[in-house]
PDB file of C-alpha atoms in Angstrom:
ATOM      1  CA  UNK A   1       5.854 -23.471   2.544  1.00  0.00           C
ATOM      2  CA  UNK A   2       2.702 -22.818   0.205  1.00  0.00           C
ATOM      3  CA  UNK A   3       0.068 -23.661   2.900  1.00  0.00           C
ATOM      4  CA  UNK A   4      -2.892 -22.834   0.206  1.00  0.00           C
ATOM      5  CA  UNK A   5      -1.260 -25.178  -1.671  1.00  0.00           C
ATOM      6  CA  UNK A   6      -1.057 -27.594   0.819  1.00  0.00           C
ATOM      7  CA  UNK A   7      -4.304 -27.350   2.080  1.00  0.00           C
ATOM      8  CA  UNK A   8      -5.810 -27.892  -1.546  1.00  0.00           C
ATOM      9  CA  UNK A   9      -3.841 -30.937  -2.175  1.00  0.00           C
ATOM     10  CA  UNK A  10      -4.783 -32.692   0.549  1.00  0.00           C
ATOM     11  CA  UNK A  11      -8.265 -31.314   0.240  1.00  0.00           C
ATOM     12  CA  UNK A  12      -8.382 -33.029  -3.279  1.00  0.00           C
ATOM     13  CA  UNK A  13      -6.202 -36.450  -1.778  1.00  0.00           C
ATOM     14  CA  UNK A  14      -9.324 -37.316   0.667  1.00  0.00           C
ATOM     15  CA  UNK A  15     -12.219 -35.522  -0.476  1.00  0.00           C
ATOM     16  CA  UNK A  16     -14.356 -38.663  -0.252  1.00  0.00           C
ATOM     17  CA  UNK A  17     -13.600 -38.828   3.525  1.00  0.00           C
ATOM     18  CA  UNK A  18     -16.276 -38.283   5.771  1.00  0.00           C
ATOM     19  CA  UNK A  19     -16.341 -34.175   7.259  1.00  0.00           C
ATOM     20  CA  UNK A  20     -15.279 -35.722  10.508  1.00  0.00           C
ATOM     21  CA  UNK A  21     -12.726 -37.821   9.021  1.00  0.00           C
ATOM     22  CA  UNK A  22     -11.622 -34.695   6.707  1.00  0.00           C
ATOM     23  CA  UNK A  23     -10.893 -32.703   9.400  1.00  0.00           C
ATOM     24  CA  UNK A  24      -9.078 -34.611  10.973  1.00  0.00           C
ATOM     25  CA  UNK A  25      -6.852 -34.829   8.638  1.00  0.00           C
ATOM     26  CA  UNK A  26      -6.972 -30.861   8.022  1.00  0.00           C
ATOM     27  CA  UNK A  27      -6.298 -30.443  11.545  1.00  0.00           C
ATOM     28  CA  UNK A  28      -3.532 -32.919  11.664  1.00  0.00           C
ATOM     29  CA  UNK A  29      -1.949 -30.405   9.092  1.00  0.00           C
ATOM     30  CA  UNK A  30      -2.829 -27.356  10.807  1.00  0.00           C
ATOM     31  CA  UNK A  31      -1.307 -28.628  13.914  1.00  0.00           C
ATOM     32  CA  UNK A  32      -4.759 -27.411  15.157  1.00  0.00           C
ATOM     33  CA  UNK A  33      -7.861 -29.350  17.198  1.00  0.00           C
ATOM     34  CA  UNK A  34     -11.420 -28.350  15.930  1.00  0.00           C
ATOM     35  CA  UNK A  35     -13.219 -31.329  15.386  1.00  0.00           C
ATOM     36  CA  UNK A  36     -15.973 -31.228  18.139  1.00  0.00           C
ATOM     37  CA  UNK A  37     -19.563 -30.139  18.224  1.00  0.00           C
ATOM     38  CA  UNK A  38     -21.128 -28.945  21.136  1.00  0.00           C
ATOM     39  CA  UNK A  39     -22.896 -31.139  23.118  1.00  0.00           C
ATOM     40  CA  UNK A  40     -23.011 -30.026  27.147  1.00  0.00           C
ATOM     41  CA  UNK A  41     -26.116 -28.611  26.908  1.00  0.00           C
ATOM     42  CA  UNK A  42     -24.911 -25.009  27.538  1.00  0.00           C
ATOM     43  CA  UNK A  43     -26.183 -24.006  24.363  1.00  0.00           C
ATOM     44  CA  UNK A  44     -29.496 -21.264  24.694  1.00  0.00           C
ATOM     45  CA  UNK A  45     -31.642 -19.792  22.382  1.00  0.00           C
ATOM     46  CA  UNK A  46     -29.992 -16.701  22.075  1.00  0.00           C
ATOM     47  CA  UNK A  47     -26.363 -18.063  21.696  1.00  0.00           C
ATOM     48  CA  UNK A  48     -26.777 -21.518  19.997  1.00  0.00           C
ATOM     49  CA  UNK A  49     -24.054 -24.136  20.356  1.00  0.00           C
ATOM     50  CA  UNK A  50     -20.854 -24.595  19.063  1.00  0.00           C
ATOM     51  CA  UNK A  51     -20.160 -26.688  15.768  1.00  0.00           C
ATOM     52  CA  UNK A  52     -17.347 -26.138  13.192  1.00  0.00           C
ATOM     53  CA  UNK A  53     -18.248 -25.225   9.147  1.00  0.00           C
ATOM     54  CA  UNK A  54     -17.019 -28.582   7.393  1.00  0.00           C
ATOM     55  CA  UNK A  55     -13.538 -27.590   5.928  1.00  0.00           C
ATOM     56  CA  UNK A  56     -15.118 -28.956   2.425  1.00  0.00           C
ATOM     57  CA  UNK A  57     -18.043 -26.402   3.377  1.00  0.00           C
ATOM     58  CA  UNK A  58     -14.923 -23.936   3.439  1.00  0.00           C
ATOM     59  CA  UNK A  59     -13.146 -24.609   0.213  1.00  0.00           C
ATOM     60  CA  UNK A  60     -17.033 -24.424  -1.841  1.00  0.00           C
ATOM     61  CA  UNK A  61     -17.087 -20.472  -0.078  1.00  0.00           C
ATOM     62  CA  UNK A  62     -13.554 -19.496  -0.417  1.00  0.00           C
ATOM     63  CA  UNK A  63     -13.018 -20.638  -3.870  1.00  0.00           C
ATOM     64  CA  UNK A  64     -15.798 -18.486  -4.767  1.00  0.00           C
ATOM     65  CA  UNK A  65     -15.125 -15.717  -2.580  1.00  0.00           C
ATOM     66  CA  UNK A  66     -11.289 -15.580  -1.998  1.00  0.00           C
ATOM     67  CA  UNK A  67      -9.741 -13.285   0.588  1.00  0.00           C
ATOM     68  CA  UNK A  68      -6.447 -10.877   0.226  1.00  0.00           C
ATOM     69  CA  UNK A  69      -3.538 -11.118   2.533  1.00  0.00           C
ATOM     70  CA  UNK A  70      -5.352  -7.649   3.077  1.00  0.00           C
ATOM     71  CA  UNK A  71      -8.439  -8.630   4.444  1.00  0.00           C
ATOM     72  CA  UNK A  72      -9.091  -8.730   7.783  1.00  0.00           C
ATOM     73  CA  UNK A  73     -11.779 -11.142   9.148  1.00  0.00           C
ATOM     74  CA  UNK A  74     -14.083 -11.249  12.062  1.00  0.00           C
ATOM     75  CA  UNK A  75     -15.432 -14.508  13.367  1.00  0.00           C
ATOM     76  CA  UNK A  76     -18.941 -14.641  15.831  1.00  0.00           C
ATOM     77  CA  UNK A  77     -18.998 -17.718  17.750  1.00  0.00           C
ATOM     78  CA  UNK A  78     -15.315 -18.627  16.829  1.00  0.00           C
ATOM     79  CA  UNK A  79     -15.292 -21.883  18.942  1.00  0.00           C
ATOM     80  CA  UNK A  80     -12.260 -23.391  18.915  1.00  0.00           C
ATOM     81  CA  UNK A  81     -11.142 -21.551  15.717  1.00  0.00           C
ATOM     82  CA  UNK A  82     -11.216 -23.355  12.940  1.00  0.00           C
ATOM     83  CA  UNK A  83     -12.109 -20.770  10.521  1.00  0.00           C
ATOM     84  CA  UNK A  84      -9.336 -18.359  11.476  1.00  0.00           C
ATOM     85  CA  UNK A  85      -6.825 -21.203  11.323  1.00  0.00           C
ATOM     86  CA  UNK A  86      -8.007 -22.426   7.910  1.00  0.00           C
ATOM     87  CA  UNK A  87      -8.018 -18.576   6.294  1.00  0.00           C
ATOM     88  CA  UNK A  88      -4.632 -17.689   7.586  1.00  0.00           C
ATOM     89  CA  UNK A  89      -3.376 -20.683   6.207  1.00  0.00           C
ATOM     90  CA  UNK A  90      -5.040 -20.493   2.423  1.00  0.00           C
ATOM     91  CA  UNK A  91      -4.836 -15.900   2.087  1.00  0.00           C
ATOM     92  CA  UNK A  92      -2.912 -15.100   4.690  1.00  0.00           C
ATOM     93  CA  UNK A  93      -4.895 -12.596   6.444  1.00  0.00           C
ATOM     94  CA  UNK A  94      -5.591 -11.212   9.792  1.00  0.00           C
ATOM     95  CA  UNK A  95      -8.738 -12.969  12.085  1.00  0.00           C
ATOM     96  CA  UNK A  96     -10.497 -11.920  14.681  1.00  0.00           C
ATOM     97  CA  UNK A  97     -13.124 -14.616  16.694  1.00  0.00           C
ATOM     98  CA  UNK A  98     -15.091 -13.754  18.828  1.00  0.00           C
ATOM     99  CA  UNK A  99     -16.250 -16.384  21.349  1.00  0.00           C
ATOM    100  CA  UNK A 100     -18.467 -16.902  24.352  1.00  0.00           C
ATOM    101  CA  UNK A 101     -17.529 -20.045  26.356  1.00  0.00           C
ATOM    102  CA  UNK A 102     -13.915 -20.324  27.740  1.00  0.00           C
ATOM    103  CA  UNK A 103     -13.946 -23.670  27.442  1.00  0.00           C
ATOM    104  CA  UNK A 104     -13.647 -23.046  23.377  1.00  0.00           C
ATOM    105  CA  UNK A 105     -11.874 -19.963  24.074  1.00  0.00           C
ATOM    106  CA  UNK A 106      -8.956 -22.156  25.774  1.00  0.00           C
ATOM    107  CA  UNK A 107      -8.812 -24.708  23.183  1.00  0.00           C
ATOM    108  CA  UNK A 108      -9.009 -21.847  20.440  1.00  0.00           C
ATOM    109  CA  UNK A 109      -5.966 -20.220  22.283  1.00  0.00           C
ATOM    110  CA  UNK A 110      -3.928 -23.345  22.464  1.00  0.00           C
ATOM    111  CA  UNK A 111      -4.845 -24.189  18.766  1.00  0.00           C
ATOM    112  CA  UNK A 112      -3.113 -20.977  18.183  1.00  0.00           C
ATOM    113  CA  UNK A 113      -0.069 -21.936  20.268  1.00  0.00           C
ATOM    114  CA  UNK A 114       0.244 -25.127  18.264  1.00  0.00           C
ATOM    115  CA  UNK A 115      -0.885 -24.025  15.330  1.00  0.00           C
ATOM    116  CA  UNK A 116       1.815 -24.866  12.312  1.00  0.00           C
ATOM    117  CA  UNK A 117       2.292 -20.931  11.141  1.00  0.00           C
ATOM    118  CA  UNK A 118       4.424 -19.264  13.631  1.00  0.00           C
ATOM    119  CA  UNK A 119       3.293 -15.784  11.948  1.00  0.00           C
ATOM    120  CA  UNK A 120       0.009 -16.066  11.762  1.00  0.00           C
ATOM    121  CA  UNK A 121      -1.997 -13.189  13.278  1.00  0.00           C
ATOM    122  CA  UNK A 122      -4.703 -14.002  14.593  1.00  0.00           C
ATOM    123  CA  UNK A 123      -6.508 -12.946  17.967  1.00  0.00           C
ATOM    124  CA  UNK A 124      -9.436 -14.858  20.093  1.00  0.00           C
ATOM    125  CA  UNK A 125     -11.424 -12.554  22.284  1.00  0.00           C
ATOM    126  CA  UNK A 126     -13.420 -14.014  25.020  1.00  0.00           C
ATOM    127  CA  UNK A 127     -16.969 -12.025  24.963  1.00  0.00           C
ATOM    128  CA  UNK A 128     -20.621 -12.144  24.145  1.00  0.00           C
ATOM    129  CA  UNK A 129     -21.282 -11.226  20.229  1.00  0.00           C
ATOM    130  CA  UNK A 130     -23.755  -8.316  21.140  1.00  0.00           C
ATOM    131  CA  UNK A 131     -20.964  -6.799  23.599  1.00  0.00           C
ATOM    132  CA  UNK A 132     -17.870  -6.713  21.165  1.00  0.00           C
ATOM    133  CA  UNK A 133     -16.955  -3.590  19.989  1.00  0.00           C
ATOM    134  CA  UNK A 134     -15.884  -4.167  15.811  1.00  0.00           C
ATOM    135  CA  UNK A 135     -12.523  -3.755  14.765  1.00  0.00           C
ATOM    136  CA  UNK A 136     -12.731  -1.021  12.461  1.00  0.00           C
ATOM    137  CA  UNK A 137     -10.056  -2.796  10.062  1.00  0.00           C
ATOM    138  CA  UNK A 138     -12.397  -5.799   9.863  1.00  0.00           C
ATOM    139  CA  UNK A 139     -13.260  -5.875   5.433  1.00  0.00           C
ATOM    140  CA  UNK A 140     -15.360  -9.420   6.397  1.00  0.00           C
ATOM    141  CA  UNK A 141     -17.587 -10.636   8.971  1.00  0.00           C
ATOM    142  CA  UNK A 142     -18.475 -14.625   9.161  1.00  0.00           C
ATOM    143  CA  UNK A 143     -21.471 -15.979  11.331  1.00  0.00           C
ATOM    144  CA  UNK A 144     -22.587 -19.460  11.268  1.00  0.00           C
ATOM    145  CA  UNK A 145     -26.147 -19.371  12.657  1.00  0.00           C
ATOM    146  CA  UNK A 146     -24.660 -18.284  15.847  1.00  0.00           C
ATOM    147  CA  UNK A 147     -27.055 -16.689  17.699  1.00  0.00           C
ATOM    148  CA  UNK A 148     -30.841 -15.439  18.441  1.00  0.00           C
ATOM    149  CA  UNK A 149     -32.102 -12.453  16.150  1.00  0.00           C
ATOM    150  CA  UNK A 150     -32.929 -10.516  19.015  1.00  0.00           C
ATOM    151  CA  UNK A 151     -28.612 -10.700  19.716  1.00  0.00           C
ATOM    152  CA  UNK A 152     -27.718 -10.394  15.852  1.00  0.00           C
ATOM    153  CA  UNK A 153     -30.060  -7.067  15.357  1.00  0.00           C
ATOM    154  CA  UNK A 154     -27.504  -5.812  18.214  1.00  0.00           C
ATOM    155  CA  UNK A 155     -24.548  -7.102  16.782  1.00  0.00           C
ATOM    156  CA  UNK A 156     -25.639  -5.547  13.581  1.00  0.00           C
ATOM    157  CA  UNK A 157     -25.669  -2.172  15.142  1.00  0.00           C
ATOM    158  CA  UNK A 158     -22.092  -2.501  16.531  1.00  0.00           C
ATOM    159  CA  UNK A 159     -20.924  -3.752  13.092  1.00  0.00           C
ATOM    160  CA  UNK A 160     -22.676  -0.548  11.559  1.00  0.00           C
ATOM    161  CA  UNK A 161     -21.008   1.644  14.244  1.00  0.00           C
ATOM    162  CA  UNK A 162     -17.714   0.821  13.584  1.00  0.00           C
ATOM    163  CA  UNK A 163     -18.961   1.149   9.343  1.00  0.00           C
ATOM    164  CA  UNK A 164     -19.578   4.920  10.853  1.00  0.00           C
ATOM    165  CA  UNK A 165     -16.279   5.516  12.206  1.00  0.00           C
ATOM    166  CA  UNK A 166     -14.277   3.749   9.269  1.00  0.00           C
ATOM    167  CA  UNK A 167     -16.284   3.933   5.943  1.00  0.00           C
ATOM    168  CA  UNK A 168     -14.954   0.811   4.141  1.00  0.00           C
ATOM    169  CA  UNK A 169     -16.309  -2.269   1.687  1.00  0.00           C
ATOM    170  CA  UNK A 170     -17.473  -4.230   4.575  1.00  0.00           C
ATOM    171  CA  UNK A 171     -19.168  -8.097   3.609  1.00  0.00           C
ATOM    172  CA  UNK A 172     -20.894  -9.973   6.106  1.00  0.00           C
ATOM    173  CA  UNK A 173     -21.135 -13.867   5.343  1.00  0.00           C
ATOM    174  CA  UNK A 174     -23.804 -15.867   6.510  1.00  0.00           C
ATOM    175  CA  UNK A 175     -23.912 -19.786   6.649  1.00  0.00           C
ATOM    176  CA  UNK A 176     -27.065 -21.506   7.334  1.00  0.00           C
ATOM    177  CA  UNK A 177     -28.533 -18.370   7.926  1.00  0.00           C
ATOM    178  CA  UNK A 178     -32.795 -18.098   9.078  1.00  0.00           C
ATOM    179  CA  UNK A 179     -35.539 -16.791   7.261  1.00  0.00           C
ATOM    180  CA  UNK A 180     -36.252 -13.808   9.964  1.00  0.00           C
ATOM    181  CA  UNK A 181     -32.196 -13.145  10.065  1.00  0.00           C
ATOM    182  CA  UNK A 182     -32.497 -12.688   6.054  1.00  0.00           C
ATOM    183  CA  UNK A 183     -35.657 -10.632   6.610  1.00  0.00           C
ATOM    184  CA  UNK A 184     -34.287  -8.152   9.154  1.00  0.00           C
ATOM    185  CA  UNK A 185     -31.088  -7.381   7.092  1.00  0.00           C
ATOM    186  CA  UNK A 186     -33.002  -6.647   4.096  1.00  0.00           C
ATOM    187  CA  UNK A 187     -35.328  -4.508   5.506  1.00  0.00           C
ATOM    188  CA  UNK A 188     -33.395  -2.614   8.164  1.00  0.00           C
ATOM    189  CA  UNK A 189     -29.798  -2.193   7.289  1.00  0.00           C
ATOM    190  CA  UNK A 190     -27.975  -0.764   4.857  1.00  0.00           C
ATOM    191  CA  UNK A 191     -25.932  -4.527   3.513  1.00  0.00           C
ATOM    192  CA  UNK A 192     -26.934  -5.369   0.000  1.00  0.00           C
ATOM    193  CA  UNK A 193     -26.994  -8.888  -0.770  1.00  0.00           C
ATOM    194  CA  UNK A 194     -24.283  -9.733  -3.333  1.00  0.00           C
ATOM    195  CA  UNK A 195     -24.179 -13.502  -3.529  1.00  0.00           C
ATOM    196  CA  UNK A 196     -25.974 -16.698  -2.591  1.00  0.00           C
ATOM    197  CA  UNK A 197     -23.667 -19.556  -2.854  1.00  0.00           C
ATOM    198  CA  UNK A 198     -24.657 -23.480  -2.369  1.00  0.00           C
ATOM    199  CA  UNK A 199     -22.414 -24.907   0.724  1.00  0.00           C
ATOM    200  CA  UNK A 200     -24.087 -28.082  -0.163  1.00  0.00           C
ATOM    201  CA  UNK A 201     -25.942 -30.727  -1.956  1.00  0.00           C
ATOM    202  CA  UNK A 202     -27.978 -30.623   1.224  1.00  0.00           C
ATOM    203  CA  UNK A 203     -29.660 -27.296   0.184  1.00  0.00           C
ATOM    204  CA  UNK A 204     -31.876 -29.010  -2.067  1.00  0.00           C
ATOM    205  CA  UNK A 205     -33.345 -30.655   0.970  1.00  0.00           C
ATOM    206  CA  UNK A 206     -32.822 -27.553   3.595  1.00  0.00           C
ATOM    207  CA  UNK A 207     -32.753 -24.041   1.766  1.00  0.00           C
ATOM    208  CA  UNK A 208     -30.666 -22.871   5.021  1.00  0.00           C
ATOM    209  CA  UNK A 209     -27.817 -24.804   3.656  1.00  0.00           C
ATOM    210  CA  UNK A 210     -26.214 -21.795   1.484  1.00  0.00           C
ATOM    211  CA  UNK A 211     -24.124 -18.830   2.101  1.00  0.00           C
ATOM    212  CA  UNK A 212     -25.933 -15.212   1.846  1.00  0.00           C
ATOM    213  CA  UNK A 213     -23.304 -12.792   1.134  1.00  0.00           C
ATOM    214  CA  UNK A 214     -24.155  -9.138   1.685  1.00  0.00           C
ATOM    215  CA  UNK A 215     -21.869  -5.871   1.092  1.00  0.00           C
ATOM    216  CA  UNK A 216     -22.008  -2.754   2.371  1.00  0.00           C
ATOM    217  CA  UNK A 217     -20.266   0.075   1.373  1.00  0.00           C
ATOM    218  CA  UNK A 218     -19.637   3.763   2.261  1.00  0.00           C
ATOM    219  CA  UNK A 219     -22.085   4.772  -0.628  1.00  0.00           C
ATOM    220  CA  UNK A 220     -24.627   3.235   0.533  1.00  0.00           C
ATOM    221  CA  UNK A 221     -27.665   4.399   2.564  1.00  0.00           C
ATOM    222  CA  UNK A 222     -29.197   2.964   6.032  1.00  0.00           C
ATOM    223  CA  UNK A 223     -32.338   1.687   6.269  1.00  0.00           C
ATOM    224  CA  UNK A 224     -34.814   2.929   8.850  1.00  0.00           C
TER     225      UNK A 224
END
């Protein structure tokens, strides 16, 4: 079965659903559960609280910036794992998320059980962002406003560790990302940004309501 196929055909069928209602109906297809936001409280200002990217959200990033079955991408804050589910089934490629809570972590596991390809790899791994050590084959990085800047300087580092020990074209993709976030990664690492990219109409209300995509690659310098 083409699931990229599938997945834009029904995309197109009910794209004047609601995002709730859409994925729903994206999930029903995936065989998957993701439609929940956070809302227990557990959320803190360093780790802030779970809530999936709309799959419309999605298809406006990934038609611009489409993966390769030989990509290999890295979730933060992976919740119940939408995004890995969603890639595997439009490119094909390997994901990684990265997730906090094990009450997501569960779900995101037993999302995978269900999910409706049998041969999809993809792996959940149940740790803090600023703890997990990169897979060096990781080629993209996704974080949706996940966390506190104090956290995302260190999670920089790690990504720019494992840049050190496998020189590669390495983007990292930021949705809804803060002014201080932008700041720091222009001023103190080595990413260049390559792309800003509406997710929205919104963003003509709320500026944070774009994509920043940023590259880094093993000619490039780090900042200091």
């Amino acid at each position: 079965m083409n699931f990229n196929k599938k997945i834009r055909i029904l995309m197109e069928e009910n794209y004047n659903l609601t995002d709730e209602q859409l994925g729903q109906a994206v999930d029903s297809f995936l065989q998957i559960h993701t439609e929940e936001i956070q809302e227990d409280g557990l959320d803190t200002y360093h780790c802030h609280r779970y809530e999936p990217t709309p799959y419309r959200v999605l298809e406006v990033l990934f038609d611009a910036f489409p993966l390769t079955s030989e990509d290999v991408l890295l979730d933060y804050g992976s919740g119940l794992g939408r995004l890995a589910f969603y890639t595997a089934a439009r490119f094909g490629c390997p994901c990684i998320g990265v997730e906090m809570a094990e009450k997501w972590y569960t779900v995101a596991e037993n999302n995978r059980l269900s999910f409706v390809m049998d041969d999809a790899d993809i792996h959940f791994v149940l740790d803090t962002a600023d703890h997990y050590e990169v897979d060096d084959r990781v080629t993209c990085i996704y974080c949706f406003n996940p966390f506190s800047p104090d956290v995302f300087r260190t999670v920089l580092t790690r990504i720019e560790c494992s840049f050190e020990r496998n020189p590669r074209v390495l983007t990292l993709v930021l949705y809804y990302p803060e002014d201080d976030t932008i700041f720091y990664i222009e001023q103190h690492t080595a990413f260049r940004r390559i792309d800003e990219i509406a997710a929205s109409e919104a963003v003509k209300k709320d500026r944070r309501e774009r994509f920043s995509l940023y590259r880094l690659t093993p000619n490039d310098t780090f900042n200091t």
